[in-house]
Short mmCIF file of N, CA and C in Angstrom, two decimals:
data_model
loop_
_atom_site.label_atom_id
_atom_site.label_comp_id
_atom_site.label_asym_id
_atom_site.label_seq_id
_atom_site.Cartn_x
_atom_site.Cartn_y
_atom_site.Cartn_z
N MET A 192 -2.20 -2.90 -7.15
CA MET A 192 -1.67 -2.76 -6.73
C MET A 192 -2.35 -2.84 -5.13
N LEU A 193 -4.11 -3.06 -5.03
CA LEU A 193 -5.13 -3.20 -4.10
C LEU A 193 -4.71 -4.64 -3.81
N GLU A 194 -3.77 -5.80 -5.56
CA GLU A 194 -3.47 -7.03 -4.83
C GLU A 194 -2.31 -7.40 -3.94
N THR A 195 -1.67 -6.02 -4.68
CA THR A 195 -0.50 -5.63 -3.93
C THR A 195 -0.08 -5.36 -1.96
N ALA A 196 -1.26 -4.61 -1.61
CA ALA A 196 -1.94 -4.27 -0.56
C ALA A 196 -2.59 -5.04 0.11
N GLN A 197 -3.52 -6.15 -0.02
CA GLN A 197 -4.01 -7.31 0.53
C GLN A 197 -2.68 -8.51 0.62
N HIS A 198 -1.91 -9.22 -0.26
CA HIS A 198 -1.06 -9.45 0.13
C HIS A 198 -0.32 -9.00 1.41
N LEU A 199 -0.23 -7.58 1.38
CA LEU A 199 0.86 -7.09 2.73
C LEU A 199 -0.14 -6.91 4.00
N ALA A 200 -1.82 -6.93 3.65
CA ALA A 200 -2.23 -6.80 4.58
C ALA A 200 -2.67 -8.00 5.70
N ASP A 201 -2.25 -9.51 4.78
CA ASP A 201 -2.19 -10.71 5.00
C ASP A 201 -1.34 -11.32 5.15
N ASP A 202 0.02 -10.71 5.37
CA ASP A 202 1.67 -11.21 5.43
C ASP A 202 1.10 -11.69 7.24
N PRO A 203 1.47 -12.53 7.57
CA PRO A 203 1.36 -12.76 9.43
C PRO A 203 2.22 -10.95 9.63
N LYS A 204 3.74 -11.27 8.93
CA LYS A 204 4.31 -10.04 10.16
C LYS A 204 3.56 -8.76 10.31
N TRP A 205 2.22 -8.13 9.07
CA TRP A 205 2.19 -7.29 9.39
C TRP A 205 0.66 -7.33 9.46
N ARG A 206 -0.02 -8.28 9.69
CA ARG A 206 -1.53 -8.24 9.63
C ARG A 206 -2.35 -7.49 10.89
N ARG A 207 -1.48 -7.97 12.09
CA ARG A 207 -1.89 -6.92 13.16
C ARG A 207 -1.28 -5.45 13.23
N LYS A 208 -1.10 -5.59 12.40
CA LYS A 208 -1.10 -3.99 12.03
C LYS A 208 -2.06 -3.14 11.48
N VAL A 209 -2.70 -3.98 10.44
CA VAL A 209 -3.59 -3.83 9.43
C VAL A 209 -4.91 -3.80 10.52
N LEU A 210 -6.03 -2.73 10.51
CA LEU A 210 -7.39 -3.10 11.07
C LEU A 210 -8.73 -3.15 9.93
N GLU A 211 -8.34 -2.44 8.48
CA GLU A 211 -9.05 -2.92 7.51
C GLU A 211 -8.31 -3.14 6.38
N LYS A 212 -9.35 -3.93 5.27
CA LYS A 212 -8.76 -4.27 3.90
C LYS A 212 -8.02 -3.03 3.48
N PRO A 213 -7.59 -2.73 2.46
CA PRO A 213 -7.05 -1.85 2.15
C PRO A 213 -8.21 -1.82 0.73
N GLU A 214 -8.24 -0.11 -0.70
CA GLU A 214 -9.23 -0.06 -1.12
C GLU A 214 -8.28 1.09 -1.59
N ILE A 215 -9.05 1.02 -3.10
CA ILE A 215 -8.76 1.82 -4.47
C ILE A 215 -10.04 3.08 -4.03
N TRP A 216 -9.78 4.18 -3.85
CA TRP A 216 -10.64 5.27 -3.79
C TRP A 216 -10.40 6.14 -5.17
N GLY A 217 -9.58 5.59 -5.93
CA GLY A 217 -9.70 6.32 -7.92
C GLY A 217 -8.63 7.01 -8.25
N ILE A 218 -9.03 7.63 -8.94
CA ILE A 218 -7.64 8.64 -9.62
C ILE A 218 -7.81 10.12 -8.82
N GLU A 219 -6.78 10.66 -8.31
CA GLU A 219 -6.17 12.32 -7.89
C GLU A 219 -6.18 13.33 -8.35
N SER A 220 -5.56 12.97 -9.44
CA SER A 220 -4.66 14.09 -10.26
C SER A 220 -4.04 13.26 -11.69
N ILE A 221 -4.04 13.65 -12.75
CA ILE A 221 -3.25 13.41 -13.59
C ILE A 221 -2.54 14.45 -14.37
N SER A 222 -0.93 14.14 -14.61
CA SER A 222 -0.43 15.48 -15.37
C SER A 222 1.03 14.41 -16.34
N ALA A 223 1.76 15.41 -16.99
CA ALA A 223 2.47 15.41 -17.93
C ALA A 223 3.55 14.12 -17.01
N GLU A 224 3.94 14.57 -15.64
CA GLU A 224 4.43 13.95 -14.83
C GLU A 224 4.28 12.64 -14.14
N ALA A 225 3.24 12.58 -14.10
CA ALA A 225 2.19 12.13 -13.18
C ALA A 225 1.28 11.31 -13.64
N LEU A 226 0.98 10.15 -12.44
CA LEU A 226 -0.53 9.56 -11.80
C LEU A 226 -0.51 9.15 -11.13
N VAL A 227 -1.34 10.45 -9.99
CA VAL A 227 -1.70 9.85 -8.86
C VAL A 227 -3.28 8.89 -8.68
N ILE A 228 -2.84 8.05 -7.98
CA ILE A 228 -3.50 7.14 -7.31
C ILE A 228 -4.46 6.73 -5.89
N ARG A 229 -5.13 7.21 -5.41
CA ARG A 229 -5.71 6.71 -3.55
C ARG A 229 -5.52 5.21 -3.63
N LEU A 230 -4.95 5.23 -2.49
CA LEU A 230 -4.87 3.69 -1.99
C LEU A 230 -4.31 3.76 -0.44
N VAL A 231 -5.78 3.14 0.44
CA VAL A 231 -5.85 3.47 1.40
C VAL A 231 -5.89 2.82 2.35
N MET A 232 -5.68 2.08 3.42
CA MET A 232 -5.08 1.89 4.21
C MET A 232 -5.17 2.13 5.57
N LYS A 233 -6.63 0.85 5.97
CA LYS A 233 -5.99 1.43 8.07
C LYS A 233 -5.76 0.66 8.56
N VAL A 234 -4.28 1.34 9.66
CA VAL A 234 -3.06 0.55 10.73
C VAL A 234 -3.92 1.23 11.50
N ARG A 235 -2.87 0.67 12.80
CA ARG A 235 -3.00 0.99 13.90
C ARG A 235 -1.93 2.62 13.46
N GLY A 236 -2.53 3.25 14.83
CA GLY A 236 -1.77 4.53 14.23
C GLY A 236 -0.21 4.67 14.93
N PRO A 237 0.29 4.22 15.62
CA PRO A 237 2.05 4.07 15.67
C PRO A 237 3.05 3.25 14.55
N GLU A 238 1.93 2.28 14.18
CA GLU A 238 2.67 1.38 12.85
C GLU A 238 2.59 1.84 11.59
N GLN A 239 1.65 3.31 11.43
CA GLN A 239 1.50 4.32 9.86
C GLN A 239 3.02 3.92 9.30
N PHE A 240 3.31 4.71 9.96
CA PHE A 240 5.14 5.85 8.52
C PHE A 240 5.71 3.98 8.76
N GLU A 241 5.84 3.00 9.40
CA GLU A 241 6.01 1.57 8.98
C GLU A 241 5.59 0.81 7.90
N VAL A 242 4.44 0.79 8.06
CA VAL A 242 3.29 0.04 6.98
C VAL A 242 3.44 1.02 5.86
N ALA A 243 3.83 2.38 5.26
CA ALA A 243 3.66 3.19 5.22
C ALA A 243 4.75 2.78 3.55
N ARG A 244 5.65 2.88 4.23
CA ARG A 244 7.30 2.53 3.84
C ARG A 244 7.02 1.19 3.11
N GLU A 245 6.74 -0.27 3.48
CA GLU A 245 6.74 -1.44 3.68
C GLU A 245 5.82 -1.30 2.24
N LEU A 246 4.58 -0.93 2.10
CA LEU A 246 3.56 -0.88 1.24
C LEU A 246 4.56 -0.28 -0.12
N ARG A 247 5.09 1.20 0.48
CA ARG A 247 5.33 1.85 -0.98
C ARG A 247 6.87 0.48 -1.82
N LEU A 248 7.71 0.00 -0.34
CA LEU A 248 8.29 -0.75 -1.41
C LEU A 248 7.67 -2.37 -1.94
N ARG A 249 6.61 -2.75 -1.37
CA ARG A 249 6.35 -3.69 -2.16
C ARG A 249 5.28 -3.33 -3.48
N LEU A 250 5.04 -2.09 -3.46
CA LEU A 250 4.56 -1.55 -5.12
C LEU A 250 5.40 -0.94 -5.83
N LYS A 251 6.46 -1.09 -5.23
CA LYS A 251 7.20 -0.45 -6.31
C LYS A 251 8.38 -1.41 -6.96
N LEU A 252 8.09 -2.71 -6.24
CA LEU A 252 8.90 -3.89 -6.81
C LEU A 252 7.94 -4.22 -7.64
N ALA A 253 6.67 -4.53 -7.16
CA ALA A 253 5.78 -5.06 -7.88
C ALA A 253 5.16 -4.94 -9.92
N LEU A 254 5.57 -2.79 -9.27
CA LEU A 254 5.32 -2.06 -10.50
C LEU A 254 6.56 -2.74 -11.85
N ASP A 255 7.96 -3.01 -10.99
CA ASP A 255 8.91 -3.37 -11.55
C ASP A 255 9.23 -4.75 -12.24
N ASP A 256 8.26 -5.74 -12.22
CA ASP A 256 8.21 -7.21 -12.09
C ASP A 256 7.21 -6.87 -12.92
N LEU A 257 5.87 -5.85 -13.47
CA LEU A 257 5.02 -5.70 -14.55
C LEU A 257 6.11 -4.74 -15.96
N GLY A 258 7.24 -4.36 -15.53
CA GLY A 258 7.97 -3.74 -16.22
C GLY A 258 7.67 -2.19 -16.83
N VAL A 259 6.44 -1.40 -15.61
CA VAL A 259 6.45 -0.47 -15.45
C VAL A 259 7.42 0.38 -15.02
N ALA A 260 7.77 1.24 -15.62
CA ALA A 260 8.71 2.47 -15.55
C ALA A 260 7.95 3.82 -14.89
N LEU A 261 8.73 4.24 -14.17
CA LEU A 261 9.22 5.42 -13.15
C LEU A 261 9.61 6.40 -13.09
#
């Protein structure tokens, strides 16, 4: 997850929107249905939703590549 977020932060298309390196703050919760992990990335305010959508897409594709079923 962190590697995927870092690739986004380093991508020339997205680099100017990211203010700080992404960090994983840890596991938020565990249940039968989900494991919630907090990953944070400080971005420019107006760009937050666009960056969040791109990050979610990249994370989903990375999990698919690893064979992790959601």
